[in-house]
PDB file of C-alpha atoms in Angstrom:
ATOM      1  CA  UNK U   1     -23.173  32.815   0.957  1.00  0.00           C
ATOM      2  CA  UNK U   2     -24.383  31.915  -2.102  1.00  0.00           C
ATOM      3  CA  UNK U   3     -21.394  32.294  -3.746  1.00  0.00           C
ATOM      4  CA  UNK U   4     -19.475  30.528  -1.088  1.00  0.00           C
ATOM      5  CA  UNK U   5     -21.734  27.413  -1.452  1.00  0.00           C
ATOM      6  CA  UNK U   6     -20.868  27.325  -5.258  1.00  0.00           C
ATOM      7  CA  UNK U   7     -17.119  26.971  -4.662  1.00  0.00           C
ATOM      8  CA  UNK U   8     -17.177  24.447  -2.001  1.00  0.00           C
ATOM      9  CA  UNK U   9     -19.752  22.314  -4.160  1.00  0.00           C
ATOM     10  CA  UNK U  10     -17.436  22.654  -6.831  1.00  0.00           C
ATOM     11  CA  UNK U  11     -14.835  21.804  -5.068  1.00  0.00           C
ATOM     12  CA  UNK U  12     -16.357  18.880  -3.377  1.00  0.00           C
ATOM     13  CA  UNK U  13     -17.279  17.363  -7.052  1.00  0.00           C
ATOM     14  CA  UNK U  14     -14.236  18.405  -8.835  1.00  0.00           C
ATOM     15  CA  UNK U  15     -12.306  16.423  -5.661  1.00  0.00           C
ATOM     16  CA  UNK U  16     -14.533  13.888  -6.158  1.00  0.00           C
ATOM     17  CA  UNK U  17     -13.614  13.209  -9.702  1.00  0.00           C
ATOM     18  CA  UNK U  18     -10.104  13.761  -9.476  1.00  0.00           C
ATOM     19  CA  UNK U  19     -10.045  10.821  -6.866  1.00  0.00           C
ATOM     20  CA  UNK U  20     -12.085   8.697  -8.833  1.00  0.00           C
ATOM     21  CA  UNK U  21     -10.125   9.203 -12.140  1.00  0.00           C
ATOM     22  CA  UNK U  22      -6.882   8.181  -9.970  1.00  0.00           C
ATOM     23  CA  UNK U  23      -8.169   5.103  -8.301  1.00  0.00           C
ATOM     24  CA  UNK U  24      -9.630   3.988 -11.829  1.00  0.00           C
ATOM     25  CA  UNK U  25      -6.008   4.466 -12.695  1.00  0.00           C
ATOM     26  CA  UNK U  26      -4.516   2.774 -10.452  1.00  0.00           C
ATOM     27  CA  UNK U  27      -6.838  -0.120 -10.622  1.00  0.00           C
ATOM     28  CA  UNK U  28      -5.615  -0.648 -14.217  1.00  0.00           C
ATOM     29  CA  UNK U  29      -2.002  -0.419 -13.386  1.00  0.00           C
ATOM     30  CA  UNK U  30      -3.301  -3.538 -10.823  1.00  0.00           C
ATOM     31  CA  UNK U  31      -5.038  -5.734 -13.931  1.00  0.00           C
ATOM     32  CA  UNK U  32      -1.764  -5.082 -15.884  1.00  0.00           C
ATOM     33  CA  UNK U  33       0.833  -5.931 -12.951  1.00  0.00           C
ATOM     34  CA  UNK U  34      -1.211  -9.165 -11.985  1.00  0.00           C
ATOM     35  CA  UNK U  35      -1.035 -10.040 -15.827  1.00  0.00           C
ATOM     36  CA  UNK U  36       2.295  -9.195 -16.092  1.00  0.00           C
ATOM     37  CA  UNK U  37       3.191 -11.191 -13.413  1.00  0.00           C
ATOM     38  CA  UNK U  38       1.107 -13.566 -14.400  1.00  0.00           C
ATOM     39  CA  UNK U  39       2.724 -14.423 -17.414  1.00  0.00           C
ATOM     40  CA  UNK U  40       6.193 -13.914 -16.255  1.00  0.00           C
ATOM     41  CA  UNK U  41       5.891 -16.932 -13.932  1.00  0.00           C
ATOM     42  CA  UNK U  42       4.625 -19.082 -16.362  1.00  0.00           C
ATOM     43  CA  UNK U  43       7.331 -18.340 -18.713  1.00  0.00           C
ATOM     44  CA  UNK U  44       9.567 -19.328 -15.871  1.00  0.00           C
ATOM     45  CA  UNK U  45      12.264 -22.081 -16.451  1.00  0.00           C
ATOM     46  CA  UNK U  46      10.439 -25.095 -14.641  1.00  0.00           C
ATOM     47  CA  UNK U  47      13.230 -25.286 -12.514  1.00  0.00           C
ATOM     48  CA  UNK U  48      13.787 -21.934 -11.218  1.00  0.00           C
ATOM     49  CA  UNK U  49       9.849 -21.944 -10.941  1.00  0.00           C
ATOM     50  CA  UNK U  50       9.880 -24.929  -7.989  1.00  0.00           C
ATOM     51  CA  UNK U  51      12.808 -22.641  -6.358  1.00  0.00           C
ATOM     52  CA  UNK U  52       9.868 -20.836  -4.652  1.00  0.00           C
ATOM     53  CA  UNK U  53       6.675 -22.151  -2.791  1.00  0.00           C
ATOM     54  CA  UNK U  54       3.702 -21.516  -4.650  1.00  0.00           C
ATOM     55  CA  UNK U  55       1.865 -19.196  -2.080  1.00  0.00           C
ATOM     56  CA  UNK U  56       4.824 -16.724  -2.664  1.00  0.00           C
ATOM     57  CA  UNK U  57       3.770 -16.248  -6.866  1.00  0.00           C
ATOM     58  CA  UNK U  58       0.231 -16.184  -5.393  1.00  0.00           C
ATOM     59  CA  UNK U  59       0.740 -13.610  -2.679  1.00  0.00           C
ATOM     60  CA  UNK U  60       2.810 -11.805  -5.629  1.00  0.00           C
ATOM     61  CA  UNK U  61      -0.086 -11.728  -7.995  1.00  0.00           C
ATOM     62  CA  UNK U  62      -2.465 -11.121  -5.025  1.00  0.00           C
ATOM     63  CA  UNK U  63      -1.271  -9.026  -2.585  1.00  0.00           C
ATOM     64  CA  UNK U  64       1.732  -7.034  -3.650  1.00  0.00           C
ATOM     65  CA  UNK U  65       0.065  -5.567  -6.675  1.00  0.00           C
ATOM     66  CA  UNK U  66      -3.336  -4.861  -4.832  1.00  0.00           C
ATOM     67  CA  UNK U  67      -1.095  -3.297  -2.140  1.00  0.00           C
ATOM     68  CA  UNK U  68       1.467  -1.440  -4.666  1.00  0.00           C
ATOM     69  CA  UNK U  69      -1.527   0.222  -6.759  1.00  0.00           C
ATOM     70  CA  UNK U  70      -3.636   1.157  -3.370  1.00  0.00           C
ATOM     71  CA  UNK U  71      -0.914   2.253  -1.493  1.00  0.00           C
ATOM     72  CA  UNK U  72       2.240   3.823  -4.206  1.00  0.00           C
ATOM     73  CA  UNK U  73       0.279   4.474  -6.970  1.00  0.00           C
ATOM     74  CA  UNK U  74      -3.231   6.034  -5.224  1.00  0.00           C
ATOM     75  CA  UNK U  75      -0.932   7.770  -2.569  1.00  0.00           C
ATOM     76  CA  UNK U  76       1.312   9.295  -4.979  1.00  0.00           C
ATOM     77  CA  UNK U  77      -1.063  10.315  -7.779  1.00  0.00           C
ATOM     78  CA  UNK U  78      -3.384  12.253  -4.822  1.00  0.00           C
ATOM     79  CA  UNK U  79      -0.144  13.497  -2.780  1.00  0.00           C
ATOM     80  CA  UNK U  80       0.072  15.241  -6.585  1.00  0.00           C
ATOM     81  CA  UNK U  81      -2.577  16.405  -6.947  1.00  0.00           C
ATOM     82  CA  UNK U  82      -2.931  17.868  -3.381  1.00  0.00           C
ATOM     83  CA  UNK U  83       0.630  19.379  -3.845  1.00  0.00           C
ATOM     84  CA  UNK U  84      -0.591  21.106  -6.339  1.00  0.00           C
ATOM     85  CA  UNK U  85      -3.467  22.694  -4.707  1.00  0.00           C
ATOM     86  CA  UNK U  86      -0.569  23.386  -1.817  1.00  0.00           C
ATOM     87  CA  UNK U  87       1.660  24.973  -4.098  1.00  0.00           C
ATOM     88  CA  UNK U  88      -1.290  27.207  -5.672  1.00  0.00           C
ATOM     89  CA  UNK U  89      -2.290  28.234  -2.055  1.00  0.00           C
ATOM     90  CA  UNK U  90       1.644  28.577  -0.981  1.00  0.00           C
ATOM     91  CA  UNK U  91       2.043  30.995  -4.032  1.00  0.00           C
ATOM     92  CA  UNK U  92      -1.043  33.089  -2.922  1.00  0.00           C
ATOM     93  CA  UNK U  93       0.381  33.446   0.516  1.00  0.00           C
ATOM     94  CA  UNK U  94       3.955  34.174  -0.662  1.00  0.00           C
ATOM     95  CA  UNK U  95       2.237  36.948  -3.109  1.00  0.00           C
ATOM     96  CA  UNK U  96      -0.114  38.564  -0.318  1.00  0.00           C
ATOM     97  CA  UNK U  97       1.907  38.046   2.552  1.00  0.00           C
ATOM     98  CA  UNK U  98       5.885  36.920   2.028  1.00  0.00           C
ATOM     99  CA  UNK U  99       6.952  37.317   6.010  1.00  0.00           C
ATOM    100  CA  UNK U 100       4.083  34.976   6.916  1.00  0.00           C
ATOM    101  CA  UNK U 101       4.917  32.605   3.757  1.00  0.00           C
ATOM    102  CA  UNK U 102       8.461  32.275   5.029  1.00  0.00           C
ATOM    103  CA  UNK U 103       7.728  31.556   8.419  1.00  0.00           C
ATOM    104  CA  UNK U 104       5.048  28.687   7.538  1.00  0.00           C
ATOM    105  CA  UNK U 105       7.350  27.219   5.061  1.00  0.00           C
ATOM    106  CA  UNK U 106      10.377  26.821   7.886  1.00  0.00           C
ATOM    107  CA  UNK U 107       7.971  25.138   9.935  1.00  0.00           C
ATOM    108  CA  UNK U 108       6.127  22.860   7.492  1.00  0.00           C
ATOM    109  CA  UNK U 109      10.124  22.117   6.582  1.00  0.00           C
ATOM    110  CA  UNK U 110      11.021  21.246   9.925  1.00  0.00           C
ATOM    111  CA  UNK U 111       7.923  19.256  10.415  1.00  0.00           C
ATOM    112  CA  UNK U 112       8.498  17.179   7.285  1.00  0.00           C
ATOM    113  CA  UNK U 113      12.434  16.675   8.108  1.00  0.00           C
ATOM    114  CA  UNK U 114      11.295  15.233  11.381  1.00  0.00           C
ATOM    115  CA  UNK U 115       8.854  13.322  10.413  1.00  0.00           C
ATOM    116  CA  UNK U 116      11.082  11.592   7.920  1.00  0.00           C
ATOM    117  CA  UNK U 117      13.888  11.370  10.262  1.00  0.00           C
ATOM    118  CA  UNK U 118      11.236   9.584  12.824  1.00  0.00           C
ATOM    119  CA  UNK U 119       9.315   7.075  10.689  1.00  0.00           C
ATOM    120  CA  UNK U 120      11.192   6.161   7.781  1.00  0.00           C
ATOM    121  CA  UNK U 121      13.118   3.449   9.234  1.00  0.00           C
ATOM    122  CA  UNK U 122      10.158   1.911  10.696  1.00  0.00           C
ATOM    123  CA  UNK U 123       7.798   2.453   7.745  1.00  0.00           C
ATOM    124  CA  UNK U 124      10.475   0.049   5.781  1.00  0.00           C
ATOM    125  CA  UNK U 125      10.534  -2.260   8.059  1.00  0.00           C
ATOM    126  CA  UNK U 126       6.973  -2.268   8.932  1.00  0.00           C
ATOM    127  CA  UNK U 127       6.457  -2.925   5.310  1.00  0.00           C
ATOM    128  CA  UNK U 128       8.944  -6.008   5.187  1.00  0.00           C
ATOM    129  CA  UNK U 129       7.421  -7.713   8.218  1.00  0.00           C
ATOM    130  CA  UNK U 130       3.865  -6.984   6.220  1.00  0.00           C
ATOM    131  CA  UNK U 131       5.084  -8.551   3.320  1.00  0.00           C
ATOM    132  CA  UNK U 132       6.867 -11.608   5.447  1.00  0.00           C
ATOM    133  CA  UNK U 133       3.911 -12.250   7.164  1.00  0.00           C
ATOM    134  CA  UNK U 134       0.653 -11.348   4.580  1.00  0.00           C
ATOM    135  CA  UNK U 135       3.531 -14.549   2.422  1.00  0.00           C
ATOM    136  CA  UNK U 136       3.234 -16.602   5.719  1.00  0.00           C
ATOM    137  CA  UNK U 137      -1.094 -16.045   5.986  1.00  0.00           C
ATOM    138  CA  UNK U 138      -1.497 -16.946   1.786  1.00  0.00           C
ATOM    139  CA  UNK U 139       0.786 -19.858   2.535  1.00  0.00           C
ATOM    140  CA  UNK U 140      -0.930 -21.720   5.112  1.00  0.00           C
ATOM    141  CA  UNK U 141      -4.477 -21.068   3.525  1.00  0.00           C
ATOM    142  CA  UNK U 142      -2.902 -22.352   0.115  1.00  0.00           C
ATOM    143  CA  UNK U 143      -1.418 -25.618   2.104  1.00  0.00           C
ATOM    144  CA  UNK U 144      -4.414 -25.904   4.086  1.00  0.00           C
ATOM    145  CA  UNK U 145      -7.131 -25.642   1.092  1.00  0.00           C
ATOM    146  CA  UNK U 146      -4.925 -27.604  -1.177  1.00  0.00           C
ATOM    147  CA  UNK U 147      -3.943 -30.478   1.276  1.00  0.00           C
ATOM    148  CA  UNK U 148      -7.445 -30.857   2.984  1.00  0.00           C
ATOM    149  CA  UNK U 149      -7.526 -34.469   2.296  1.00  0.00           C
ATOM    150  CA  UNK U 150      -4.448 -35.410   3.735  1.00  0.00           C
ATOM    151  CA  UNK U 151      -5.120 -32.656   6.723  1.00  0.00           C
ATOM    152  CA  UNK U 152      -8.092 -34.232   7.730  1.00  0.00           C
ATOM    153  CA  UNK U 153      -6.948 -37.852   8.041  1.00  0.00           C
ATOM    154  CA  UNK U 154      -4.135 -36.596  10.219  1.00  0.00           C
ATOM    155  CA  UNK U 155      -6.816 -34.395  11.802  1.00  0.00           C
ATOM    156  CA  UNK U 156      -3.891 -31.252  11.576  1.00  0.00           C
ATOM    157  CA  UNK U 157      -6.708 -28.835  10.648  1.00  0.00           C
ATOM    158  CA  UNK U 158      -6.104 -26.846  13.948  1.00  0.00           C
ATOM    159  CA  UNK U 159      -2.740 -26.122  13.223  1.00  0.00           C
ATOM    160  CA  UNK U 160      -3.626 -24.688   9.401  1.00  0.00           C
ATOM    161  CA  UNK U 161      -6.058 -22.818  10.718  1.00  0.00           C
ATOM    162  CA  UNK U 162      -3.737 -21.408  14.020  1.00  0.00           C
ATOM    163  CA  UNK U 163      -1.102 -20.538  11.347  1.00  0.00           C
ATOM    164  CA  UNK U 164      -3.225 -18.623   9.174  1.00  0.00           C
ATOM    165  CA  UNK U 165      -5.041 -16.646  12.390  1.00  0.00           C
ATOM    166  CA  UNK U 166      -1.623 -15.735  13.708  1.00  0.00           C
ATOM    167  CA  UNK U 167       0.069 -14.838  10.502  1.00  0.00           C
ATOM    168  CA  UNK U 168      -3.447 -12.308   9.588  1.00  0.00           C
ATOM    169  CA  UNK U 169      -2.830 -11.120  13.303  1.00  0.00           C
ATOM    170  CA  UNK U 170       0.526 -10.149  12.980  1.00  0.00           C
ATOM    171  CA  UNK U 171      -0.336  -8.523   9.044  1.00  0.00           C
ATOM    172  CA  UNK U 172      -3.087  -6.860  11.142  1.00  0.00           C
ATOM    173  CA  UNK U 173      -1.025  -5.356  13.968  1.00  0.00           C
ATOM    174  CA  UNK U 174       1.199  -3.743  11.307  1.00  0.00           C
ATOM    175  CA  UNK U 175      -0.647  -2.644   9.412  1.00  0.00           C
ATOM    176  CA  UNK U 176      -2.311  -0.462  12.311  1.00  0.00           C
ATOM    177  CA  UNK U 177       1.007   0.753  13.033  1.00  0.00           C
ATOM    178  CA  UNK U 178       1.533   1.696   9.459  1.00  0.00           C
ATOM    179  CA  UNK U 179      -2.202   3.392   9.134  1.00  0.00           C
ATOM    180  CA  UNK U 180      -1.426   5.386  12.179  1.00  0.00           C
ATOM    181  CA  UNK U 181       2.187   6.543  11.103  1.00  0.00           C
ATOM    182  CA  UNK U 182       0.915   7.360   7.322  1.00  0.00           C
ATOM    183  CA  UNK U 183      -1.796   9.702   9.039  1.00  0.00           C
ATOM    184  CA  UNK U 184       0.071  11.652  11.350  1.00  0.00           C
ATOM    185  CA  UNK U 185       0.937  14.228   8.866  1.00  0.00           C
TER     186      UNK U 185
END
């Protein structure tokens, strides 16, 4: 028992440190996307820069790259490293027991096949309409925060604020749906 407690608290801190090397990764691909970004738009021809509202280059620097580091980058860097680990234990199995190794890998196949024929669709669109609307939520806070003056005198602050509730609503609903689908496996 001893000896069993030794490899699961290795494991336990050897997980732990894995994770936390690839979200400190990931965090620094954010910094350097956001200034990337960053400076791309102000190097932007002034015209092609008033193209687009503002809130979109803000939701860009904001949101996207918070969401593309957290989600793509911290997803695939631990799907990795758990493959890994998968393929170790897979190799065990197909050395001690090959019959049982075939029959596991037909039905983790299957399961994956289905499971991509299911939800990708949806997961792409669900990630659109995120995008759409999380645009939609950093837009009316930026009109509403940055026009306050004028809001107020035409006392429109209920409608700022009713755009920004239903657009985080919406983000919110979605992004349930997406949670749900990206834990089913």
């Amino acid at each position: 028992s001893g000896a069993l407690l030794t490899v699961f608290a290795i494991k336990t801190f050897s997980t732990i440190w894995i994770n936390r090397t690839i979200i400190a990764f990931s965090m620094q691909q954010q910094v350097r996307l956001c200034s990337f970004l960053m400076q791309a738009y102000q190097q932007l021809p002034y015209k092609l820069y008033l193209q687009r509202n503002s809130s979109e280059y803000i939701h860009s620097i904001q949101i996207l790259t918070a969401q593309f580091s957290g989600k793509v980058v911290t997803t695939t860097l631990q799907t990795l490293s758990n493959g890994i680990v998968g393929i170790v234990i897979l190799a065990m199995l197909a050395w001690s027991n090959f019959q049982i190794f075939l029959l596991l890998f037909v039905l983790l196949g299957c399961m994956a096949f289905s499971y991509d024929r299911l939800f990708r669709r949806r997961i792409h669109s669900f990630g659109h309409l995120v995008n759409q609307f999380s645009t939609k939520m950093v837009q009316g806070i930026h009109e509403g925060i940055e026009g306050l003056k004028e809001i107020r005198i035409l006392g429109r602050e209920s409608h700022f604020h009713q755009s920004v509730q239903e657009a985080a609503q919406k983000t919110a609903d979605i992004g349930l749906k997406l949670q749900v689908i990206s834990i089913a496996p």
